[in-house]
CSV table of C-alpha atoms in Angstrom, one decimal:
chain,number,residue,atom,x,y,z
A,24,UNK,CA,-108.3,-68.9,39.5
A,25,UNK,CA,-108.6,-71.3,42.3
A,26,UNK,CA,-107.0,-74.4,43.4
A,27,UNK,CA,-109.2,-76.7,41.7
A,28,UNK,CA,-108.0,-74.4,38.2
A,29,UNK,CA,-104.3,-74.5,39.1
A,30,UNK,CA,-105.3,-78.7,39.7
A,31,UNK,CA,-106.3,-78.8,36.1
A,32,UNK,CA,-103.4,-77.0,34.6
A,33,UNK,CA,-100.9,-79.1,36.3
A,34,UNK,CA,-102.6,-81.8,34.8
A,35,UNK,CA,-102.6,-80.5,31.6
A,36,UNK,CA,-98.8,-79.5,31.8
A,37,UNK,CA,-98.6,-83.0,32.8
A,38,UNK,CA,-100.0,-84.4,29.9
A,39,UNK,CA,-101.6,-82.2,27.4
A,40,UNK,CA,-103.8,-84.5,26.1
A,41,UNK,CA,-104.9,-86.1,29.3
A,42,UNK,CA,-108.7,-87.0,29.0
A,43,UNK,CA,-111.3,-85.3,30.8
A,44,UNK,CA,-111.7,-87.7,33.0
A,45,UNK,CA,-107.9,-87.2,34.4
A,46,UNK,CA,-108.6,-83.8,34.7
A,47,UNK,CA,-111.6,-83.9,36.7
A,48,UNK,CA,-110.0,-86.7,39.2
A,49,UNK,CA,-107.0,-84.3,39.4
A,50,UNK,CA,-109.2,-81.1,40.4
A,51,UNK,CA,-111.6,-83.2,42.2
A,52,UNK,CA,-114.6,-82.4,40.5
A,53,UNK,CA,-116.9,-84.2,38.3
A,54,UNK,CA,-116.2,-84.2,34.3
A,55,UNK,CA,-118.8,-81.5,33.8
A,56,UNK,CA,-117.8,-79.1,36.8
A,57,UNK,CA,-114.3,-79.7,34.6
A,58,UNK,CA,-115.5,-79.3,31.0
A,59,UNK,CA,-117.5,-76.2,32.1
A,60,UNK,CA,-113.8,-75.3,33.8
A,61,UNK,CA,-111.7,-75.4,31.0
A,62,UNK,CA,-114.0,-73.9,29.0
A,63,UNK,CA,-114.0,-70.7,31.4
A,64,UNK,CA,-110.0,-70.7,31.4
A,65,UNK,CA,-109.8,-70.6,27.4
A,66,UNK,CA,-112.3,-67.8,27.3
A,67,UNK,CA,-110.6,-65.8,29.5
A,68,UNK,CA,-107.3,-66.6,28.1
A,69,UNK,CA,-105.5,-68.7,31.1
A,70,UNK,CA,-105.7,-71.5,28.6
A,71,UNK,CA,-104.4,-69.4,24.9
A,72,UNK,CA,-103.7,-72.7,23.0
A,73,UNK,CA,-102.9,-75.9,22.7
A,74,UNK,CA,-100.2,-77.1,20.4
A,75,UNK,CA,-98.1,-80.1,19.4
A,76,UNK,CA,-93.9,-80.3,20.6
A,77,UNK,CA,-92.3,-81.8,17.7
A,78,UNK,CA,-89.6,-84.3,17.7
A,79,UNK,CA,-86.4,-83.0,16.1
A,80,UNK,CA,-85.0,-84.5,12.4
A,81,UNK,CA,-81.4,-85.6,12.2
A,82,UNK,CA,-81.7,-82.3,9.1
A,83,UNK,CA,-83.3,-80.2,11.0
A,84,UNK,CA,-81.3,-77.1,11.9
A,85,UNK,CA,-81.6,-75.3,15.0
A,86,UNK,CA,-80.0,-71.9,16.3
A,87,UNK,CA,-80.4,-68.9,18.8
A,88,UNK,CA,-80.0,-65.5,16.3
A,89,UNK,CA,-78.6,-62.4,18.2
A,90,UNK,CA,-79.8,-59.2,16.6
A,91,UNK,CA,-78.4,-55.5,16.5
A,92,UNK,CA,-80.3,-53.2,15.3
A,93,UNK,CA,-79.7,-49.7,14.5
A,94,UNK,CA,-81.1,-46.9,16.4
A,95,UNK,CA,-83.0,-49.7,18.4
A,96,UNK,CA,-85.4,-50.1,15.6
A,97,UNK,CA,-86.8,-53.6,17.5
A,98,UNK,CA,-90.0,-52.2,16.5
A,99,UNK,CA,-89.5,-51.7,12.8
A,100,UNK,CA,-87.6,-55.1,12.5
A,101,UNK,CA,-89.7,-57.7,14.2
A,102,UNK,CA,-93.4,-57.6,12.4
A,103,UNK,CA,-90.8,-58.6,9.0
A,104,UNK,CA,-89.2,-61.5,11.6
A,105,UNK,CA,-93.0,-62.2,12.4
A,106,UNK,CA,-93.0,-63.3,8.3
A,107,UNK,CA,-90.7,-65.9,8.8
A,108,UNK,CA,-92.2,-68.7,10.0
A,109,UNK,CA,-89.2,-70.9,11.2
A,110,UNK,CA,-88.5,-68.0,14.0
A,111,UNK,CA,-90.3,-69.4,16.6
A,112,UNK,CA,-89.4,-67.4,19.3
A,113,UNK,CA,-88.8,-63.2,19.0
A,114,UNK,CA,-87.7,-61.4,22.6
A,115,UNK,CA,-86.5,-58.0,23.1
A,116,UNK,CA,-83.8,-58.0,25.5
A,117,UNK,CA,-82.2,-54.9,27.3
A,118,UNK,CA,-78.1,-54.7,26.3
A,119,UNK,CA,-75.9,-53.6,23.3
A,120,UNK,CA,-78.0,-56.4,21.4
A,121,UNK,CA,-81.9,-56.0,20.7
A,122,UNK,CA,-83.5,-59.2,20.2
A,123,UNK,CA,-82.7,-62.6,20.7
A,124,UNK,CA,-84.5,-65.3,17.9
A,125,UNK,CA,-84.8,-68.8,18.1
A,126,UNK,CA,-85.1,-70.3,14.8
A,127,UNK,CA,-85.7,-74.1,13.6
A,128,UNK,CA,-85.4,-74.8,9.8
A,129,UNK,CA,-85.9,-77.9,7.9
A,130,UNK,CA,-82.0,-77.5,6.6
A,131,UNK,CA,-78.7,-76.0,7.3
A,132,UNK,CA,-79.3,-74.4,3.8
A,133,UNK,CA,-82.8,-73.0,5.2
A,134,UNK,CA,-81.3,-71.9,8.6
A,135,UNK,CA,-78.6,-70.0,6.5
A,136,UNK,CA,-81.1,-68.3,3.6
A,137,UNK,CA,-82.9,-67.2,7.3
A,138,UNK,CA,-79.7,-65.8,8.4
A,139,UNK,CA,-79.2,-63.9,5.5
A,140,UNK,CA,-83.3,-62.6,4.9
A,141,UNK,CA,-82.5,-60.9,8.8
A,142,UNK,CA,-79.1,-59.3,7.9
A,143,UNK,CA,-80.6,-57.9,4.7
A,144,UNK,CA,-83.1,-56.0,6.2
A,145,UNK,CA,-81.9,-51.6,6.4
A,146,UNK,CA,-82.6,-51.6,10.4
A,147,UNK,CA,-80.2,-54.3,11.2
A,148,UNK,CA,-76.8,-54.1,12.0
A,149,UNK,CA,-75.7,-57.2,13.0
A,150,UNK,CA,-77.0,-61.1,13.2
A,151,UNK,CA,-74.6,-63.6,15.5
A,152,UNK,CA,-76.4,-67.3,14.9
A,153,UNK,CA,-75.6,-69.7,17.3
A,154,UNK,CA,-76.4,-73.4,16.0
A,155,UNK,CA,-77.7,-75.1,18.8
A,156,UNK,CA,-75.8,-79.1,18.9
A,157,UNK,CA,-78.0,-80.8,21.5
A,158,UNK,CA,-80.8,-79.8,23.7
A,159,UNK,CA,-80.0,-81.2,27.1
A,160,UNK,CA,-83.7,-80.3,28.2
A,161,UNK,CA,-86.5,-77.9,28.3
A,162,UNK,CA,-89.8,-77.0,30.4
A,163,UNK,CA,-93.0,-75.7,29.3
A,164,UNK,CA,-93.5,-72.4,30.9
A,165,UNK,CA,-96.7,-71.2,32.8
A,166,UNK,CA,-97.5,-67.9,34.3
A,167,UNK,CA,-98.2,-69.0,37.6
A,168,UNK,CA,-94.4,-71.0,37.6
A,169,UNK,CA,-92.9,-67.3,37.2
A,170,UNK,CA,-94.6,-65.7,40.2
């Protein structure tokens, strides 16, 4: 990747649906040098996707889950999280607690029936759910901004 690549991901970071022409003034480079250059970045998987950031519901019901499981079973526990489509987000962390889950449901009903589908399942021994009340801000992530 060179600096006419790390051009056209800012860009994108920017504005993910920036047109092609944006892109290619950002980089520098004409729309096809550009096409041809995005192209090469999803093939080799700089680019994985591209997705939509919804706009949160007044219902909707958001909350971190902390799980315990037993015998640090992460590996038994999360392809049945992996089911559940409102967890968005599944990390293993290093501690007395074994993953950490972000969730967003439709409900608070749905958030709880989510709650309860985790602590049902034989390898876990604990869920703490902390409903999130406002988000005060977040940043997309790349791999180059954790260099």
């Amino acid at each position: 990747m060179d600096d006419r690549d790390a051009a056209i991901l800012a860009a994108l970071r920017r504005d993910g649906r920036a047109p092609l022409k944006v892109l290619a003034a950002a980089a520098g480079l004409s729309t096809s040098a550009t096409q041809e250059r995005l192209a090469r970045l999803e093939r080799d998987g700089t680019i994985a996707g591209y997705t939509v950031l919804l706009g949160e519901t007044d219902r909707a019901a958001h909350a971190y889950m902390i799980v315990a499981t037993h015998a640090r079973q992460c590996a038994e526990v999360a392809p049945r999280l992996a089911e559940i489509p409102e967890i968005v987000v599944a990390d293993s962390v290093a501690g007395e607690q074994d993953l950490v889950l972000v969730v967003a449901a439709p409900t608070p009903a749905r958030l709880q029936a989510i709650r309860d589908e985790i602590a049902a399942l034989p390898a876990v021994r604990s869920v703490l759910t902390l409903p999130r009340l406002v988000r005060r801000f977040a940043r997309p992530v790349a791999r180059d901004d954790l260099a």
